[in-house]
Tab-separated table of C-alpha atoms in Angstrom:
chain	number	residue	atom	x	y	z
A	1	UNK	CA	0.000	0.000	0.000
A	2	UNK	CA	1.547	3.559	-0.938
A	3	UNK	CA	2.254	6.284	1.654
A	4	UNK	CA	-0.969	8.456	-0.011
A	5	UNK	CA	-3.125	5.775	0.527
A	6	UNK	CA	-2.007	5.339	4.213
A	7	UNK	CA	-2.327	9.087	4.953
A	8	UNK	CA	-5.888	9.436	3.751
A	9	UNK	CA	-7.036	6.200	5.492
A	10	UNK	CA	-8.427	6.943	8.588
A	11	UNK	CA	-7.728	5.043	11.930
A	12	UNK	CA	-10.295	1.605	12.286
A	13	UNK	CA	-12.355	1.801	15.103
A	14	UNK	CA	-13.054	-1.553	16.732
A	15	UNK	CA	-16.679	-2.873	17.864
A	16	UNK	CA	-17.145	-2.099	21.554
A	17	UNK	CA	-20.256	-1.883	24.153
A	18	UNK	CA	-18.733	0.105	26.570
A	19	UNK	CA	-16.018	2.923	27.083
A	20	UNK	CA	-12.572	1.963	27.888
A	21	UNK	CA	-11.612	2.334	31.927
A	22	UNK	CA	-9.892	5.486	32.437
A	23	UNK	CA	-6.931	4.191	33.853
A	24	UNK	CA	-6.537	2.120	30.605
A	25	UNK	CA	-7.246	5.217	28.680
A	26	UNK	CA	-4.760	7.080	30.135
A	27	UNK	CA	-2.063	4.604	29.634
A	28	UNK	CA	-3.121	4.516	25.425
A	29	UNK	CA	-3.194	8.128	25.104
A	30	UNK	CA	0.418	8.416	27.017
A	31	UNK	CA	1.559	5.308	25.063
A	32	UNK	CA	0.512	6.536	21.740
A	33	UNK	CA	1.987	10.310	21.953
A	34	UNK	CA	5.517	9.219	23.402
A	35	UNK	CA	5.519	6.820	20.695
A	36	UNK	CA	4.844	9.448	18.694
A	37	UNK	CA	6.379	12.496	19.956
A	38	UNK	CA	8.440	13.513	17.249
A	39	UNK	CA	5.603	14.125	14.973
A	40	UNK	CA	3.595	17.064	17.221
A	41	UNK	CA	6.884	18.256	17.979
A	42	UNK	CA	7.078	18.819	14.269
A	43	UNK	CA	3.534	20.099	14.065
A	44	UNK	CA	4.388	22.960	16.657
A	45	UNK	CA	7.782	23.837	15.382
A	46	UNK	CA	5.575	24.440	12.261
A	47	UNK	CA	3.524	26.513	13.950
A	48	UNK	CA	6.216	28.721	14.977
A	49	UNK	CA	6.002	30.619	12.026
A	50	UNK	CA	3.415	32.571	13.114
A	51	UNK	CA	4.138	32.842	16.563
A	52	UNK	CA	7.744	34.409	15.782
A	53	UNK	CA	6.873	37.605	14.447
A	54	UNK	CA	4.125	38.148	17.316
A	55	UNK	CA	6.877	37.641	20.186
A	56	UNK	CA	9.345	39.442	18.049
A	57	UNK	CA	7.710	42.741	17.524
A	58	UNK	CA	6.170	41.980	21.226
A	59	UNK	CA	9.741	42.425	22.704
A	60	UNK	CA	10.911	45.296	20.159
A	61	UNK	CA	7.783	47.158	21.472
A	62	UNK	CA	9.069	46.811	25.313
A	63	UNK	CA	12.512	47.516	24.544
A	64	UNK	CA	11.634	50.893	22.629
A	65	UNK	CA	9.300	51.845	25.487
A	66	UNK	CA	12.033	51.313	28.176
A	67	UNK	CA	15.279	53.103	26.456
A	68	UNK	CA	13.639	55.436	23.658
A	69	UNK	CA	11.092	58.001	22.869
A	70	UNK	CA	10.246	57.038	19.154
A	71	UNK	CA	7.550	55.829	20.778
A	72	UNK	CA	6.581	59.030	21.970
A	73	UNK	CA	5.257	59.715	18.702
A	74	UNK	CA	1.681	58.602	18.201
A	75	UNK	CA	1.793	58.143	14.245
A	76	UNK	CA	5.006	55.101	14.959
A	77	UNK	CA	3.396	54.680	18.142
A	78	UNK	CA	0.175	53.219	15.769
A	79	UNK	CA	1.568	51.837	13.260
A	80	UNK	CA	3.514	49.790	15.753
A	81	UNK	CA	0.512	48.847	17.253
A	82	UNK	CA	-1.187	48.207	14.408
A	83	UNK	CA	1.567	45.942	12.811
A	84	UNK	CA	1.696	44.202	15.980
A	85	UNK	CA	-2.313	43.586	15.780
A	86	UNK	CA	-1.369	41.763	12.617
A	87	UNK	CA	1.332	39.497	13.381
A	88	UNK	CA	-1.387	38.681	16.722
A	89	UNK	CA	-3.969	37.622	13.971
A	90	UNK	CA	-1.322	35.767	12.164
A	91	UNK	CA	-0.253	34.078	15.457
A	92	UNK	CA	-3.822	32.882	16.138
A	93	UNK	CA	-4.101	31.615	12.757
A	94	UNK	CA	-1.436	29.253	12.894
A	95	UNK	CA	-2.280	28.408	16.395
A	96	UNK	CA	-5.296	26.813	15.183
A	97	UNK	CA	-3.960	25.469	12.566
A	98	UNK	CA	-1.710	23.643	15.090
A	99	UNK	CA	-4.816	22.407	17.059
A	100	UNK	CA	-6.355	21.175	13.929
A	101	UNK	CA	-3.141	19.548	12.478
A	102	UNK	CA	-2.448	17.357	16.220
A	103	UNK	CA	-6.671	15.757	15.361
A	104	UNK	CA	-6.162	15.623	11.428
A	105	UNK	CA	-1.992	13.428	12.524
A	106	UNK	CA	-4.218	11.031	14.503
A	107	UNK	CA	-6.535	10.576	11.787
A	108	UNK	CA	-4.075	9.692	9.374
A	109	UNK	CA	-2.516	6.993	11.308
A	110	UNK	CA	0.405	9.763	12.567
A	111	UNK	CA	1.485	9.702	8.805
A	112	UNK	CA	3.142	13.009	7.902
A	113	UNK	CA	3.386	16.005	10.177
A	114	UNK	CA	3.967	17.760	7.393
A	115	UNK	CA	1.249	17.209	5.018
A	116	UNK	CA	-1.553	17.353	8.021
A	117	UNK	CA	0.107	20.666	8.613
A	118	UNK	CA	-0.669	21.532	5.262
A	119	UNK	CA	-3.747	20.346	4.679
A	120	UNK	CA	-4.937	22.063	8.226
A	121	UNK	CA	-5.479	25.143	5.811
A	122	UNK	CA	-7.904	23.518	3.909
A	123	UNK	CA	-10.199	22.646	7.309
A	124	UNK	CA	-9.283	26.443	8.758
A	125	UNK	CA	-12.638	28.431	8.291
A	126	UNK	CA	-14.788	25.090	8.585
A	127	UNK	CA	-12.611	24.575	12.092
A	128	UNK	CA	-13.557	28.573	12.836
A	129	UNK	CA	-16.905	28.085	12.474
A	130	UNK	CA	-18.310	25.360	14.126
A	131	UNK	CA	-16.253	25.912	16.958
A	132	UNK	CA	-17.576	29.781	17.456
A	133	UNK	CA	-20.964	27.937	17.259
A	134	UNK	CA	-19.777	25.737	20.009
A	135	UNK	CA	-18.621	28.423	22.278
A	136	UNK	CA	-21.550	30.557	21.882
A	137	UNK	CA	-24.130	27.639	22.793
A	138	UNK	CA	-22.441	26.638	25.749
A	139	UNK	CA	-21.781	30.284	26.369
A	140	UNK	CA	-25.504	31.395	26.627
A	141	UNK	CA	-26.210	28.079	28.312
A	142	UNK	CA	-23.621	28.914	31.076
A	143	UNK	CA	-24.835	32.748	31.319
A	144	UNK	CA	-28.462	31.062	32.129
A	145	UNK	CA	-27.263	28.573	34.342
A	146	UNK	CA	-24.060	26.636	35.406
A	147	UNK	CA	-25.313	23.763	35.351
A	148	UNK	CA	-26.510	23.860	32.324
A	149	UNK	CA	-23.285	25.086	30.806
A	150	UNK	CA	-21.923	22.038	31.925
A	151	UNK	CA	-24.056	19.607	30.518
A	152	UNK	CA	-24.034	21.122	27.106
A	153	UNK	CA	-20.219	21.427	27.330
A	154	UNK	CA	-20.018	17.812	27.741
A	155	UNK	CA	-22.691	16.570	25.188
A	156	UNK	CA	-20.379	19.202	22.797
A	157	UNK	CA	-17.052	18.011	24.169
A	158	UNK	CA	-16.292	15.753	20.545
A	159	UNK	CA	-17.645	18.629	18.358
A	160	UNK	CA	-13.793	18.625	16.927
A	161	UNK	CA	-13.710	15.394	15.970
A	162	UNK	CA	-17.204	14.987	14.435
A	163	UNK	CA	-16.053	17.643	12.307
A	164	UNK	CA	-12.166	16.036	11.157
A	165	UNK	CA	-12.965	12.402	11.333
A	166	UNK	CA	-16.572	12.635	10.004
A	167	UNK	CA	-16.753	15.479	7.689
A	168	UNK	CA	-19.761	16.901	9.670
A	169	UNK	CA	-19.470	21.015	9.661
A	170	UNK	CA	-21.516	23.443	11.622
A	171	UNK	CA	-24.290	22.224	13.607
A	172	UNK	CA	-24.062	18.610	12.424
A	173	UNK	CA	-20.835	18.309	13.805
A	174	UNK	CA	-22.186	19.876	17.044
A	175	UNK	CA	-25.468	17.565	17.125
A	176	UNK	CA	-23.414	14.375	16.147
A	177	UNK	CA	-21.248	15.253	19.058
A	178	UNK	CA	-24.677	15.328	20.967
A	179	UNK	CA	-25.790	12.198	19.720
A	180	UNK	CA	-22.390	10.106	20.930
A	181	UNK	CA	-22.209	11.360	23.760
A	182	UNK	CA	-25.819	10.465	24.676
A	183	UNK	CA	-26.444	7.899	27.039
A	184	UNK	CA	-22.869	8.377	28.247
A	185	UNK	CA	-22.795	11.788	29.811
A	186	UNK	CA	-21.807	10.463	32.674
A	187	UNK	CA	-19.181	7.901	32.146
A	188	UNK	CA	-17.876	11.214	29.386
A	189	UNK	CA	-18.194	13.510	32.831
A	190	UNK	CA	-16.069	10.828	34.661
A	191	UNK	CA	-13.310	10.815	32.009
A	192	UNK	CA	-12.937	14.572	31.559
A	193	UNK	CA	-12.695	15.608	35.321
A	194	UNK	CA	-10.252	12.585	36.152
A	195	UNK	CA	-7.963	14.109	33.197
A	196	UNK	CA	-8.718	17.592	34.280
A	197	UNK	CA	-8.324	16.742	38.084
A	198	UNK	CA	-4.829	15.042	36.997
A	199	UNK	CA	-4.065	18.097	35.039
A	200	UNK	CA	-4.741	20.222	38.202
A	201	UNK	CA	-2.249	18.102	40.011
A	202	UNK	CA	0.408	18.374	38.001
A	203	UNK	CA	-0.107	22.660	37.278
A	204	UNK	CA	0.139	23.270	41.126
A	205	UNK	CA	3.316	21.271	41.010
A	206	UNK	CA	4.196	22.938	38.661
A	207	UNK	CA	3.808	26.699	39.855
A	208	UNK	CA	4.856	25.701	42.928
A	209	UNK	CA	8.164	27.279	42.280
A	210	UNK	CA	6.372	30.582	41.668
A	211	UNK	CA	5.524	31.024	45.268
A	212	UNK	CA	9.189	31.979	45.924
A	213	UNK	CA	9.144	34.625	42.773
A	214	UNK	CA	8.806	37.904	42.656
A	215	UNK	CA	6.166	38.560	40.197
A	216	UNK	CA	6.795	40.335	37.293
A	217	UNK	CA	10.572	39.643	37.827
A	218	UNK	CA	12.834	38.007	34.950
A	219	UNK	CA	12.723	34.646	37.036
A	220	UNK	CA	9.319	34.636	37.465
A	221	UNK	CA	8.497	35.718	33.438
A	222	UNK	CA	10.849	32.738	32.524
A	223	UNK	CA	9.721	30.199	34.324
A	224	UNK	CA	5.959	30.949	33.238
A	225	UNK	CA	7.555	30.250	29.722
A	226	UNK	CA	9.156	27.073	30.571
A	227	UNK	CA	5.256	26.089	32.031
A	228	UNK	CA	4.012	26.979	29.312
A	229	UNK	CA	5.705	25.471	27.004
A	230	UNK	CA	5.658	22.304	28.962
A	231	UNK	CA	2.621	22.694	28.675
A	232	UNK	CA	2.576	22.839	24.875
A	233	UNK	CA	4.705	19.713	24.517
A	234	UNK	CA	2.164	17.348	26.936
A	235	UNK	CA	-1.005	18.825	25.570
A	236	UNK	CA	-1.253	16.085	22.700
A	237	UNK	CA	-2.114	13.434	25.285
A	238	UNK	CA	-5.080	15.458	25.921
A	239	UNK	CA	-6.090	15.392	22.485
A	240	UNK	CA	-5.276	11.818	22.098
A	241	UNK	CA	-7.148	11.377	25.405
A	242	UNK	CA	-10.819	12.644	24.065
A	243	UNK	CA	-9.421	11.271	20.685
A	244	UNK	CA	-10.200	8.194	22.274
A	245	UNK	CA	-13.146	8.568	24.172
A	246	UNK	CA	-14.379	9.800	20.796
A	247	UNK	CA	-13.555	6.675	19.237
A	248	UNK	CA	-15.180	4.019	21.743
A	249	UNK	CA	-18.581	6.076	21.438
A	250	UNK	CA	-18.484	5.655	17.623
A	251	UNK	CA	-17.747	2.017	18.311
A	252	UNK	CA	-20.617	1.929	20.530
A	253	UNK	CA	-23.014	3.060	18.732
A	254	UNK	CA	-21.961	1.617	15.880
A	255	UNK	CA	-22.694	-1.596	17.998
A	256	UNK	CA	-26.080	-0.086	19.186
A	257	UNK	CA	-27.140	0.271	15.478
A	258	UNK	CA	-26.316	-3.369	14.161
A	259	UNK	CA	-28.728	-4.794	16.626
């Protein structure tokens, strides 16, 4: 079978009646990115692109506020402003391409950083959309009521996928999200608080070290960056994570259906 072939052929999913135990789907998802690791690295270093002129005029901007006045002017003082606006946007474009690249690598069997990269352009607006649609339902549900908020959040949690692995876009991708997840909001609830409850765990390690900071100092500044970029480079097991949970309620209602 030829490498196009592979890279278009989406992962199997495997006839199941029930979701995979957490602890077992914790040890896939952590399995699966380390063996894999090299591949989202590659996804964020292309994503870089547009994060480099962002930080770049960022730090020009301090350091011409802190030892000149050209700054003073308010013509360069808005342009600079301005241009930096731009290379923002263009940050936040690639950023989400990045997101979308990590889901479109596990559906193409982690073939090819570099072509889901690329073809991440092709899903952009689509991507945009239905998750601004996403957001704003769970938003107004959550400005009603928190509880609420929650449940839709949860029954919307696979809205990403529906939309990369399915080819659903807008509102179908939303209400097939809906329709997994159904019957399962629960054992879904389960799985996303134990990861988030884990992630707590390890973030207060992590700042830990901050206590003992002054904030705002260069210490304190660098060591947020070293979070956050360890942040950046564990993130994929998160995605592989719902990736999976994702997968099993395809499987079971897959199941459900042949019955």
């Amino acid at each position: 079978m030829d490498n196009e072939t592979m890279v278009n052929k989406p992962l199997k999913v495997i006839t199941k009646t029930k979701l995979t135990p957490v602890f077992e789907m914790i040890e896939e998802a952590s399995k699966t990115y380390f063996k894999n690791i090299k591949k989202f690295i590659e996804i964020y270093l292309r994503g870089l692109v547009g994060f480099i002129p962002f930080v770049a005029l960022g730090l020009l901007f301090i350091l011409l506020t802190s030892v000149s006045s050209v700054l003073d002017n308010i013509v360069v003082r808005t342009v600079m402003v301005l241009v930096i606006f731009i290379a923002g946007v263009w940050a936040i474009y690639y950023g989400i391409r990045v997101r979308a690249a990590m889901i479109i690598l596990i559906k193409n069997n982690y073939n090819s950083p570099k072509d889901c990269f690329e073809d991440s352009k092709n899903f952009f607006w689509g991507y945009v959309w239905v998750s601004i649609l996403s957001t704003l339902i769970i938003g107004l549900w959550a400005i009603l009521l928190i509880i609420p908020g929650i449940i839709f959040a949860i029954y919307y949690l696979l809205f990403n996928y529906t939309f990369f692995f399915e080819g659903l876009t807008g509102m179908q991708a939303i209400r097939r999200s809906k329709e997994l997840v159904k019957g399962y909001w629960w054992a879904v609830f389960g799985r996303v608080m134990f990861i988030g409850l884990m992630a707590g765990i390890i973030n207060i390690f992590l700042a830990s070290p901050l206590s003992s900071m002054q904030e705002g100092g260069s210490a304190y500044v660098s060591y947020n960056a070293l979070m956050n970029f360890i942040w950046a480079l564990i993130s994929p097991i998160i995605v592989i994570y719902i990736y999976d949970i994702f997968r099993d309620l395809v499987a079971i209602k897959a199941h459900a259906n042949l019955k």
